[in-house]
One Martini backbone bead per residue (centre of mass of N, CA, C, O) as a GRO file, in nm:
protein
  411
    1MET     BB    1  -4.037  -2.798 -11.724
    2LYS     BB    2  -4.020  -2.602 -11.495
    3PHE     BB    3  -4.322  -2.658 -11.398
    4PHE     BB    4  -4.257  -2.947 -11.338
    5TYR     BB    5  -4.032  -2.906 -11.140
    6ASN     BB    6  -4.191  -2.734 -10.929
    7ILE     BB    7  -4.389  -2.967 -10.866
    8PHE     BB    8  -4.195  -3.167 -10.756
    9VAL     BB    9  -4.087  -2.999 -10.526
   10SER     BB   10  -4.363  -2.984 -10.387
   11LEU     BB   11  -4.390  -3.278 -10.354
   12LEU     BB   12  -4.132  -3.316 -10.174
   13ILE     BB   13  -4.233  -3.156  -9.945
   14THR     BB   14  -4.482  -3.305  -9.879
   15GLY     BB   15  -4.352  -3.583  -9.840
   16MET     BB   16  -4.171  -3.490  -9.602
   17LYS     BB   17  -4.394  -3.396  -9.410
   18VAL     BB   18  -4.536  -3.654  -9.384
   19GLY     BB   19  -4.298  -3.847  -9.310
   20ALA     BB   20  -4.208  -3.694  -9.048
   21VAL     BB   21  -4.417  -3.839  -8.865
   22PHE     BB   22  -4.243  -4.130  -8.900
   23ASN     BB   23  -3.966  -3.966  -8.914
   24TYR     BB   24  -3.695  -3.838  -8.773
   25LYS     BB   25  -3.490  -3.745  -8.997
   26LEU     BB   26  -3.700  -3.569  -9.136
   27LYS     BB   27  -3.777  -3.383  -8.902
   28LYS     BB   28  -3.491  -3.264  -8.885
   29GLY     BB   29  -3.461  -3.152  -9.157
   30LEU     BB   30  -3.711  -2.953  -9.142
   31ALA     BB   31  -3.626  -2.794  -8.906
   32GLY     BB   32  -3.348  -2.705  -9.015
   33ARG     BB   33  -3.463  -2.538  -9.271
   34ARG     BB   34  -3.590  -2.313  -9.093
   35GLN     BB   35  -3.285  -2.210  -9.000
   36SER     BB   36  -3.106  -2.121  -9.241
   37CYS     BB   37  -3.146  -1.815  -9.273
   38ALA     BB   38  -3.068  -1.736  -8.998
   39ILE     BB   39  -2.771  -1.841  -8.998
   40VAL     BB   40  -2.664  -1.669  -9.226
   41ASN     BB   41  -2.747  -1.401  -9.117
   42SER     BB   42  -2.557  -1.424  -8.870
   43LYS     BB   43  -2.263  -1.481  -9.028
   44PHE     BB   44  -2.359  -1.279  -9.277
   45SER     BB   45  -2.308  -1.053  -9.522
   46PRO     BB   46  -2.381  -0.924  -9.837
   47ASP     BB   47  -2.051  -0.852  -9.873
   48ASP     BB   48  -1.971  -1.140  -9.847
   49LYS     BB   49  -1.740  -1.366  -9.954
   50VAL     BB   50  -1.831  -1.685 -10.080
   51ILE     BB   51  -1.769  -2.025 -10.024
   52TRP     BB   52  -1.966  -2.282 -10.161
   53MET     BB   53  -2.061  -2.613 -10.034
   54HIS     BB   54  -2.256  -2.890 -10.167
   55ALA     BB   55  -2.376  -3.172  -9.983
   56ALA     BB   56  -2.589  -3.434  -9.946
   57SER     BB   57  -2.359  -3.582  -9.776
   58LEU     BB   58  -2.089  -3.724  -9.613
   59GLY     BB   59  -1.943  -3.840  -9.879
   60GLU     BB   60  -1.944  -3.566 -10.040
   61TYR     BB   61  -1.806  -3.395  -9.831
   62GLU     BB   62  -1.524  -3.582  -9.870
   63GLN     BB   63  -1.486  -3.499 -10.154
   64GLY     BB   64  -1.495  -3.179 -10.130
   65LEU     BB   65  -1.285  -3.094  -9.908
   66PRO     BB   66  -1.002  -3.059 -10.053
   67VAL     BB   67  -1.091  -2.817 -10.221
   68LEU     BB   68  -1.193  -2.628  -9.998
   69GLU     BB   69  -0.908  -2.617  -9.863
   70LYS     BB   70  -0.763  -2.478 -10.102
   71LEU     BB   71  -0.933  -2.236 -10.133
   72LYS     BB   72  -0.889  -2.126  -9.859
   73ASP     BB   73  -0.580  -2.079  -9.889
   74LYS     BB   74  -0.631  -1.873 -10.145
   75PHE     BB   75  -0.900  -1.750  -9.978
   76PRO     BB   76  -0.886  -1.631  -9.672
   77SER     BB   77  -1.115  -1.399  -9.676
   78HIS     BB   78  -1.316  -1.591  -9.727
   79LYS     BB   79  -1.606  -1.749  -9.670
   80ILE     BB   80  -1.774  -2.056  -9.540
   81LEU     BB   81  -2.001  -2.276  -9.682
   82ILE     BB   82  -2.223  -2.552  -9.570
   83THR     BB   83  -2.433  -2.785  -9.737
   84PHE     BB   84  -2.729  -3.003  -9.684
   85PHE     BB   85  -2.960  -3.261  -9.720
   86SER     BB   86  -2.876  -3.448  -9.510
   87PRO     BB   87  -2.868  -3.538  -9.174
   88SER     BB   88  -2.616  -3.732  -9.164
   89GLY     BB   89  -2.415  -3.504  -9.270
   90TYR     BB   90  -2.499  -3.267  -9.057
   91GLU     BB   91  -2.449  -3.442  -8.795
   92ASN     BB   92  -2.129  -3.505  -8.843
   93VAL     BB   93  -2.021  -3.199  -8.890
   94ILE     BB   94  -2.144  -2.998  -8.650
   95HIS     BB   95  -1.965  -3.176  -8.420
   96LYS     BB   96  -1.702  -3.087  -8.566
   97ASN     BB   97  -1.422  -2.986  -8.704
   98HIS     BB   98  -1.414  -2.715  -8.912
   99ILE     BB   99  -1.398  -2.463  -9.204
  100ALA     BB  100  -1.663  -2.326  -9.137
  101ASP     BB  101  -1.875  -2.059  -9.066
  102ALA     BB  102  -2.117  -2.248  -9.195
  103VAL     BB  103  -2.385  -2.475  -9.110
  104CYS     BB  104  -2.650  -2.630  -9.322
  105TYR     BB  105  -2.937  -2.650  -9.473
  106LEU     BB  106  -3.088  -2.680  -9.765
  107PRO     BB  107  -3.308  -2.549  -9.902
  108PHE     BB  108  -3.565  -2.548 -10.084
  109ASP     BB  109  -3.608  -2.534 -10.459
  110THR     BB  110  -3.738  -2.241 -10.436
  111GLU     BB  111  -3.739  -1.922 -10.529
  112ARG     BB  112  -3.792  -1.795 -10.249
  113TRP     BB  113  -3.588  -1.945 -10.075
  114VAL     BB  114  -3.329  -1.891 -10.234
  115LYS     BB  115  -3.347  -1.585 -10.238
  116GLU     BB  116  -3.334  -1.548  -9.939
  117PHE     BB  117  -3.071  -1.691  -9.872
  118THR     BB  118  -2.861  -1.547 -10.082
  119SER     BB  119  -2.911  -1.242  -9.981
  120ASN     BB  120  -2.683  -1.280  -9.730
  121PHE     BB  121  -2.472  -1.302  -9.970
  122THR     BB  122  -2.164  -1.355 -10.172
  123THR     BB  123  -2.128  -1.566 -10.443
  124ASP     BB  124  -1.832  -1.678 -10.574
  125ILE     BB  125  -1.802  -1.998 -10.509
  126PHE     BB  126  -1.968  -2.303 -10.641
  127ILE     BB  127  -2.007  -2.626 -10.498
  128THR     BB  128  -2.096  -2.937 -10.638
  129VAL     BB  129  -2.139  -3.297 -10.550
  130LYS     BB  130  -2.153  -3.529 -10.823
  131TYR     BB  131  -2.513  -3.526 -10.824
  132GLU     BB  132  -2.619  -3.221 -10.722
  133TYR     BB  133  -2.933  -3.064 -10.864
  134TRP     BB  134  -3.050  -2.724 -10.852
  135TYR     BB  135  -3.211  -2.516 -11.048
  136ASN     BB  136  -3.282  -2.268 -10.906
  137LEU     BB  137  -3.003  -2.219 -10.766
  138LEU     BB  138  -2.828  -2.206 -11.025
  139THR     BB  139  -2.968  -1.974 -11.157
  140ASP     BB  140  -2.926  -1.757 -10.923
  141LEU     BB  141  -2.612  -1.763 -10.913
  142LYS     BB  142  -2.571  -1.704 -11.219
  143ASP     BB  143  -2.709  -1.419 -11.202
  144LYS     BB  144  -2.501  -1.332 -10.955
  145GLY     BB  145  -2.198  -1.428 -11.053
  146ALA     BB  146  -2.114  -1.713 -11.007
  147LYS     BB  147  -1.902  -1.988 -10.984
  148ILE     BB  148  -1.969  -2.310 -11.125
  149TYR     BB  149  -1.914  -2.646 -10.974
  150VAL     BB  150  -1.825  -2.993 -11.042
  151VAL     BB  151  -1.721  -3.239 -10.805
  152SER     BB  152  -1.708  -3.546 -10.878
  153ALA     BB  153  -1.837  -3.639 -11.116
  154LEU     BB  154  -2.126  -3.846 -11.209
  155PHE     BB  155  -2.207  -4.029 -11.495
  156TYR     BB  156  -2.517  -4.216 -11.599
  157GLU     BB  157  -2.736  -4.380 -11.823
  158THR     BB  158  -3.009  -4.341 -11.613
  159GLN     BB  159  -3.026  -4.064 -11.623
  160VAL     BB  160  -3.215  -3.798 -11.726
  161PHE     BB  161  -3.031  -3.689 -11.953
  162PHE     BB  162  -3.085  -3.980 -12.120
  163LYS     BB  163  -3.359  -3.891 -12.182
  164ALA     BB  164  -3.616  -3.772 -12.371
  165TYR     BB  165  -3.687  -3.542 -12.121
  166GLY     BB  166  -3.372  -3.431 -12.055
  167ARG     BB  167  -3.301  -3.168 -12.202
  168TRP     BB  168  -3.355  -2.935 -12.011
  169PHE     BB  169  -3.150  -3.023 -11.789
  170THR     BB  170  -2.894  -2.988 -11.977
  171GLU     BB  171  -2.952  -2.691 -12.043
  172GLN     BB  172  -2.905  -2.590 -11.759
  173LEU     BB  173  -2.612  -2.678 -11.727
  174LYS     BB  174  -2.499  -2.515 -11.961
  175GLN     BB  175  -2.583  -2.231 -11.845
  176ASN     BB  176  -2.455  -2.265 -11.540
  177VAL     BB  177  -2.180  -2.444 -11.571
  178ASN     BB  178  -1.849  -2.405 -11.591
  179TRP     BB  179  -1.758  -2.709 -11.458
  180PHE     BB  180  -1.662  -3.040 -11.490
  181PHE     BB  181  -1.541  -3.283 -11.256
  182HIS     BB  182  -1.450  -3.595 -11.319
  183GLN     BB  183  -1.378  -3.915 -11.207
  184THR     BB  184  -1.433  -4.042 -11.525
  185LYS     BB  185  -1.407  -4.097 -11.844
  186HIS     BB  186  -1.700  -4.209 -11.888
  187SER     BB  187  -1.835  -3.944 -11.767
  188THR     BB  188  -1.715  -3.752 -11.956
  189ALA     BB  189  -1.827  -3.893 -12.229
  190LEU     BB  190  -2.125  -3.850 -12.153
  191ALA     BB  191  -2.143  -3.554 -12.124
  192LYS     BB  192  -2.044  -3.481 -12.428
  193SER     BB  193  -2.276  -3.643 -12.563
  194ILE     BB  194  -2.494  -3.389 -12.453
  195GLY     BB  195  -2.309  -3.107 -12.456
  196LEU     BB  196  -2.089  -3.117 -12.201
  197LYS     BB  197  -1.788  -2.965 -12.286
  198ASN     BB  198  -1.743  -2.862 -11.981
  199SER     BB  199  -1.515  -3.108 -11.947
  200SER     BB  200  -1.316  -3.319 -11.712
  201THR     BB  201  -1.067  -3.543 -11.589
  202ALA     BB  202  -0.964  -3.564 -11.251
  203GLY     BB  203  -1.094  -3.744 -11.039
  204ASP     BB  204  -1.101  -3.871 -10.702
  205THR     BB  205  -1.104  -3.670 -10.398
  206ARG     BB  206  -1.087  -3.921 -10.209
  207PHE     BB  207  -0.801  -3.996 -10.228
  208ASP     BB  208  -0.689  -3.737 -10.105
  209ARG     BB  209  -0.824  -3.794  -9.833
  210VAL     BB  210  -0.715  -4.072  -9.744
  211ARG     BB  211  -0.422  -4.006  -9.759
  212GLN     BB  212  -0.447  -3.800  -9.504
  213LEU     BB  213  -0.510  -4.025  -9.289
  214ARG     BB  214  -0.211  -4.134  -9.231
  215GLU     BB  215  -0.087  -3.857  -9.104
  216ARG     BB  216  -0.245  -3.898  -8.858
  217ASP     BB  217  -0.362  -3.988  -8.551
  218ASN     BB  218  -0.484  -4.344  -8.522
  219THR     BB  219  -0.541  -4.360  -8.239
  220VAL     BB  220  -0.709  -4.607  -8.032
  221LYS     BB  221  -0.821  -4.690  -7.737
  222TYR     BB  222  -0.770  -5.041  -7.659
  223ILE     BB  223  -0.712  -5.200  -7.942
  224GLU     BB  224  -0.468  -5.355  -7.870
  225ASP     BB  225  -0.564  -5.501  -7.620
  226PHE     BB  226  -0.782  -5.662  -7.780
  227LYS     BB  227  -0.601  -5.795  -8.014
  228GLN     BB  228  -0.334  -5.945  -7.921
  229ASN     BB  229  -0.191  -6.005  -8.193
  230ARG     BB  230  -0.421  -6.052  -8.379
  231LYS     BB  231  -0.611  -6.104  -8.603
  232THR     BB  232  -0.817  -5.844  -8.790
  233ILE     BB  233  -1.162  -5.751  -8.837
  234VAL     BB  234  -1.326  -5.484  -9.014
  235PHE     BB  235  -1.657  -5.387  -8.974
  236GLY     BB  236  -1.786  -5.129  -9.189
  237SER     BB  237  -2.090  -5.029  -9.207
  238SER     BB  238  -2.310  -5.225  -9.099
  239TRP     BB  239  -2.529  -5.478  -9.171
  240GLU     BB  240  -2.683  -5.774  -9.169
  241SER     BB  241  -2.500  -5.920  -9.370
  242GLU     BB  242  -2.228  -5.864  -9.228
  243GLU     BB  243  -2.321  -5.982  -8.944
  244ARG     BB  244  -2.347  -6.269  -9.040
  245LEU     BB  245  -2.052  -6.293  -9.140
  246ALA     BB  246  -1.929  -6.260  -8.862
  247GLU     BB  247  -2.071  -6.503  -8.735
  248ILE     BB  248  -1.933  -6.715  -8.910
  249VAL     BB  249  -1.631  -6.638  -8.868
  250SER     BB  250  -1.650  -6.688  -8.553
  251LEU     BB  251  -1.719  -7.000  -8.563
  252LYS     BB  252  -1.462  -7.084  -8.752
  253ASN     BB  253  -1.257  -6.850  -8.612
  254ARG     BB  254  -1.153  -6.808  -8.278
  255ALA     BB  255  -0.876  -6.619  -8.338
  256VAL     BB  256  -1.020  -6.396  -8.438
  257LYS     BB  257  -1.083  -6.067  -8.467
  258LEU     BB  258  -1.384  -5.843  -8.414
  259ILE     BB  259  -1.485  -5.540  -8.559
  260ILE     BB  260  -1.795  -5.352  -8.517
  261ALA     BB  261  -1.934  -5.088  -8.724
  262PRO     BB  262  -2.223  -4.964  -8.751
  263HIS     BB  263  -2.414  -4.764  -8.933
  264ASP     BB  264  -2.615  -4.787  -8.698
  265LEU     BB  265  -2.689  -4.768  -8.362
  266LYS     BB  266  -2.940  -4.935  -8.354
  267ARG     BB  267  -2.758  -5.209  -8.413
  268VAL     BB  268  -2.643  -5.289  -8.141
  269GLU     BB  269  -2.870  -5.472  -8.017
  270ASN     BB  270  -2.834  -5.693  -8.230
  271LEU     BB  271  -2.527  -5.746  -8.166
  272LYS     BB  272  -2.572  -5.852  -7.881
  273ASN     BB  273  -2.760  -6.098  -7.971
  274LEU     BB  274  -2.537  -6.217  -8.174
  275PHE     BB  275  -2.308  -6.124  -7.931
  276PRO     BB  276  -2.303  -6.183  -7.585
  277ASN     BB  277  -1.959  -6.168  -7.565
  278ALA     BB  278  -1.928  -5.892  -7.616
  279VAL     BB  279  -1.763  -5.567  -7.640
  280LEU     BB  280  -1.812  -5.259  -7.562
  281TYR     BB  281  -1.654  -4.962  -7.606
  282SER     BB  282  -1.778  -4.807  -7.361
  283SER     BB  283  -1.663  -5.009  -7.155
  284VAL     BB  284  -1.374  -4.984  -7.206
  285VAL     BB  285  -1.349  -4.689  -7.132
  286ASN     BB  286  -1.462  -4.790  -6.835
  287GLY     BB  287  -1.251  -5.049  -6.761
  288GLN     BB  288  -1.344  -5.362  -6.877
  289MET     BB  289  -1.108  -5.534  -7.029
  290LEU     BB  290  -0.996  -5.728  -6.807
  291GLN     BB  291  -1.261  -5.906  -6.803
  292ASN     BB  292  -1.244  -5.929  -7.161
  293SER     BB  293  -0.955  -6.017  -7.282
  294ASN     BB  294  -1.108  -6.294  -7.460
  295ALA     BB  295  -1.255  -6.151  -7.660
  296GLN     BB  296  -1.367  -6.150  -8.009
  297VAL     BB  297  -1.588  -5.899  -7.980
  298LEU     BB  298  -1.622  -5.561  -8.097
  299ILE     BB  299  -1.837  -5.291  -8.019
  300ILE     BB  300  -1.921  -4.990  -8.180
  301ASP     BB  301  -2.105  -4.740  -7.973
  302CYS     BB  302  -1.996  -4.503  -8.181
  303ILE     BB  303  -1.874  -4.223  -8.338
  304GLY     BB  304  -1.576  -4.149  -8.538
  305LEU     BB  305  -1.363  -4.423  -8.565
  306LEU     BB  306  -1.332  -4.582  -8.834
  307SER     BB  307  -1.092  -4.481  -8.991
  308LYS     BB  308  -0.898  -4.570  -8.761
  309LEU     BB  309  -0.960  -4.872  -8.727
  310TYR     BB  310  -0.829  -4.978  -9.000
  311SER     BB  311  -0.532  -4.952  -8.910
  312TYR     BB  312  -0.585  -5.232  -8.727
  313ALA     BB  313  -0.618  -5.399  -8.975
  314ASP     BB  314  -0.603  -5.691  -9.197
  315LEU     BB  315  -0.912  -5.665  -9.264
  316ALA     BB  316  -1.215  -5.557  -9.473
  317VAL     BB  317  -1.565  -5.495  -9.422
  318VAL     BB  318  -1.804  -5.329  -9.627
  319GLY     BB  319  -2.086  -5.192  -9.625
  320GLY     BB  320  -2.393  -5.199  -9.865
  321GLY     BB  321  -2.353  -5.430 -10.098
  322PHE     BB  322  -2.605  -5.646 -10.029
  323HIS     BB  323  -2.771  -5.385 -10.118
  324SER     BB  324  -2.945  -5.082 -10.251
  325LYS     BB  325  -2.833  -4.866 -10.050
  326GLY     BB  326  -2.510  -4.880 -10.058
  327LEU     BB  327  -2.178  -4.838 -10.065
  328HIS     BB  328  -1.943  -4.766  -9.876
  329ASN     BB  329  -1.618  -4.674  -9.779
  330ILE     BB  330  -1.342  -4.827  -9.925
  331LEU     BB  331  -1.087  -4.610  -9.902
  332GLU     BB  332  -1.039  -4.602  -9.591
  333ALA     BB  333  -0.922  -4.887  -9.598
  334ALA     BB  334  -0.706  -4.917  -9.837
  335THR     BB  335  -0.507  -4.690  -9.741
  336PHE     BB  336  -0.383  -4.915  -9.515
  337GLY     BB  337  -0.320  -5.183  -9.652
  338ILE     BB  338  -0.600  -5.357  -9.711
  339PRO     BB  339  -0.837  -5.579  -9.775
  340VAL     BB  340  -1.166  -5.538  -9.960
  341LEU     BB  341  -1.492  -5.638  -9.870
  342PHE     BB  342  -1.809  -5.683 -10.070
  343GLY     BB  343  -2.069  -5.626 -10.227
  344ASN     BB  344  -2.225  -5.636 -10.570
  345GLN     BB  345  -2.385  -5.349 -10.502
  346TYR     BB  346  -2.213  -5.065 -10.705
  347LEU     BB  347  -2.281  -4.882 -10.936
  348LYS     BB  348  -2.190  -4.586 -10.778
  349ASN     BB  349  -1.871  -4.745 -10.754
  350PRO     BB  350  -1.596  -4.746 -10.948
  351GLU     BB  351  -1.375  -4.812 -10.730
  352ALA     BB  352  -1.447  -5.110 -10.691
  353ASP     BB  353  -1.360  -5.218 -10.964
  354ASP     BB  354  -1.063  -5.102 -10.940
  355LEU     BB  355  -0.983  -5.272 -10.695
  356ILE     BB  356  -1.023  -5.522 -10.807
  357ALA     BB  357  -0.830  -5.510 -11.063
  358HIS     BB  358  -0.589  -5.462 -10.827
  359HIS     BB  359  -0.625  -5.693 -10.612
  360GLY     BB  360  -0.755  -5.541 -10.324
  361GLY     BB  361  -1.046  -5.676 -10.404
  362LYS     BB  362  -1.382  -5.811 -10.314
  363SER     BB  363  -1.691  -5.950 -10.445
  364PHE     BB  364  -2.035  -6.052 -10.329
  365GLU     BB  365  -2.331  -6.182 -10.343
  366ASP     BB  366  -2.293  -6.314 -10.046
  367GLU     BB  367  -2.212  -6.414  -9.722
  368PHE     BB  368  -2.164  -6.723  -9.814
  369PHE     BB  369  -1.936  -6.665 -10.017
  370ALA     BB  370  -1.747  -6.488  -9.819
  371ALA     BB  371  -1.659  -6.676  -9.595
  372PRO     BB  372  -1.445  -6.874  -9.742
  373TYR     BB  373  -1.256  -6.645  -9.822
  374ILE     BB  374  -1.174  -6.540  -9.560
  375LEU     BB  375  -1.073  -6.804  -9.421
  376ASN     BB  376  -0.844  -6.835  -9.626
  377LEU     BB  377  -0.705  -6.564  -9.599
  378LEU     BB  378  -0.618  -6.608  -9.292
  379ASN     BB  379  -0.443  -6.878  -9.406
  380ASP     BB  380  -0.301  -6.675  -9.630
  381SER     BB  381  -0.041  -6.479  -9.613
  382GLU     BB  382   0.044  -6.418  -9.919
  383LEU     BB  383  -0.239  -6.313 -10.013
  384LEU     BB  384  -0.268  -6.099  -9.805
  385THR     BB  385  -0.016  -5.926  -9.874
  386LYS     BB  386  -0.080  -5.873 -10.161
  387MET     BB  387  -0.340  -5.723 -10.129
  388SER     BB  388  -0.245  -5.503  -9.963
  389GLU     BB  389  -0.042  -5.393 -10.155
  390ASN     BB  390  -0.252  -5.331 -10.379
  391ALA     BB  391  -0.431  -5.137 -10.220
  392ARG     BB  392  -0.220  -4.914 -10.175
  393SER     BB  393  -0.116  -4.882 -10.484
  394PHE     BB  394  -0.392  -4.785 -10.564
  395ILE     BB  395  -0.402  -4.527 -10.424
  396ASN     BB  396  -0.122  -4.405 -10.493
  397ALA     BB  397  -0.193  -4.373 -10.818
  398GLN     BB  398  -0.366  -4.154 -10.786
  399PRO     BB  399  -0.455  -3.861 -10.857
  400ASN     BB  400  -0.454  -3.510 -10.784
  401ALA     BB  401  -0.749  -3.377 -10.800
  402SER     BB  402  -0.749  -3.109 -10.643
  403GLU     BB  403  -0.504  -2.982 -10.804
  404ILE     BB  404  -0.630  -3.001 -11.075
  405ILE     BB  405  -0.889  -2.827 -11.015
  406LEU     BB  406  -0.768  -2.566 -10.911
  407THR     BB  407  -0.591  -2.503 -11.171
  408LYS     BB  408  -0.841  -2.460 -11.339
  409MET     BB  409  -0.996  -2.245 -11.171
  410LEU     BB  410  -0.745  -2.040 -11.188
  411SER     BB  411  -0.714  -2.007 -11.521
   0.00000   0.00000   0.00000
C-alpha cells in the first residue's frame, strides 16, 4: 500500500502541474512549494525546537490557532512553524499579523521532499488539524521523535479508513499519532471502532476562537452610517445562490439593509450587475457615502472584514451550503448572537446540525425556500430575538476545547 500511496502522490503532483497551466491558484501553490525549503532554512537552524502546525486551509488554521497560541505561551523559547496546503489559507495568513516564525506551503509528501524540509529544524510538537494526513511526513516526524497530535479531528463513515482497503492507512495512524482530539463523540466512537484507541472528545476549538472575537474591537468604519439604525443582514462568503437570495429579499423588503461579502472578490462584478445601485465599500472609504446614504446594498470589495461585520448584523446568511463546495464558517456569525441561515449541504459541518437543534440557525434546500423565512423573520421581532439568544447561548455552552487539549498534551 505504501507503493500505491507514493504513486498517488506522484499523480497528484503531476495533476497539479498540468492544472497550473489553467488555474492561477494551482500555479501559485506550486511556486510557493518550491520556496518552502529555503524559507525554513533561512528562519531555523537544525537545533531549533519547533512547534509545527499544519492546516489544509484557512478554516483549519482558525481551528488550530487557539491550541497553538496556548502552546506558545507554555513554551516561549520554541519557534513556531505554520504550513498550508491551500493557497487561500496561505495568502490569508501571510499578509496578517501572526505568531509564527515561518509560514510556508507544505512540500509534497514524497520521502525526498519531506526529509529535505524537516532536516532544517527539530520538530518537538506537530499538530495537524481536522483530517489532513500525509503519511511520509508523519512517518518521518515520528522516526525523529516528534510528538504528533490531531486537533479537532473529524471522522466520518465515508473516509478511506472505513473501506476494505483502508487498513494500511489506519495502521499508519496507529503507529504515528500520539493522540486524536475529536470534535464530536460520534467521531471518537468511529475512530475507536477501527482501533484508534488513543482518542478522546475535546470539542471544536473554533468555539474558543470565535468567543475571542467578541473581546476585540469590532468597529468597521462607516458601517453605522450605512445601517442608519435599520435591520441589517450580512451575507457572508456568498456564492451565486446566496446572492440570488439577497436579490429576492431586497425586492420584497426595501427597508432592510444588506451587506454582501462574496467568498471571492472576482464575484464583485457579478454583484455590481445584480445590484446596480449598490455602494462599494472601497468607495465608502474614499468618502462617497454621503452621496449614497439611502443605498440598500453595500458590497464588500476587500478581504479581512467579514468576522467584524457580523457584529453589526441582525441576521446572517452564510454561503457555501447550497452546493457541494462546502459551508463556510457559521460560528463567526453565531458568536455575536444573531440567527444564522444557510443551505442544507453541510455533511462535514456537524456544528450546523447542533446550531439548528438549539434553534439558533436554520437550513434550506434552496434560496427560494429561504427567502420567505427571512422576510417573515424580519417582521417577527419576538422570533428574531429568541433565535438570537439561542445562537449566543449555543456558542457559550461549548467546552473550552483548547484548554482540554493542552491539559492532555502536557499530562
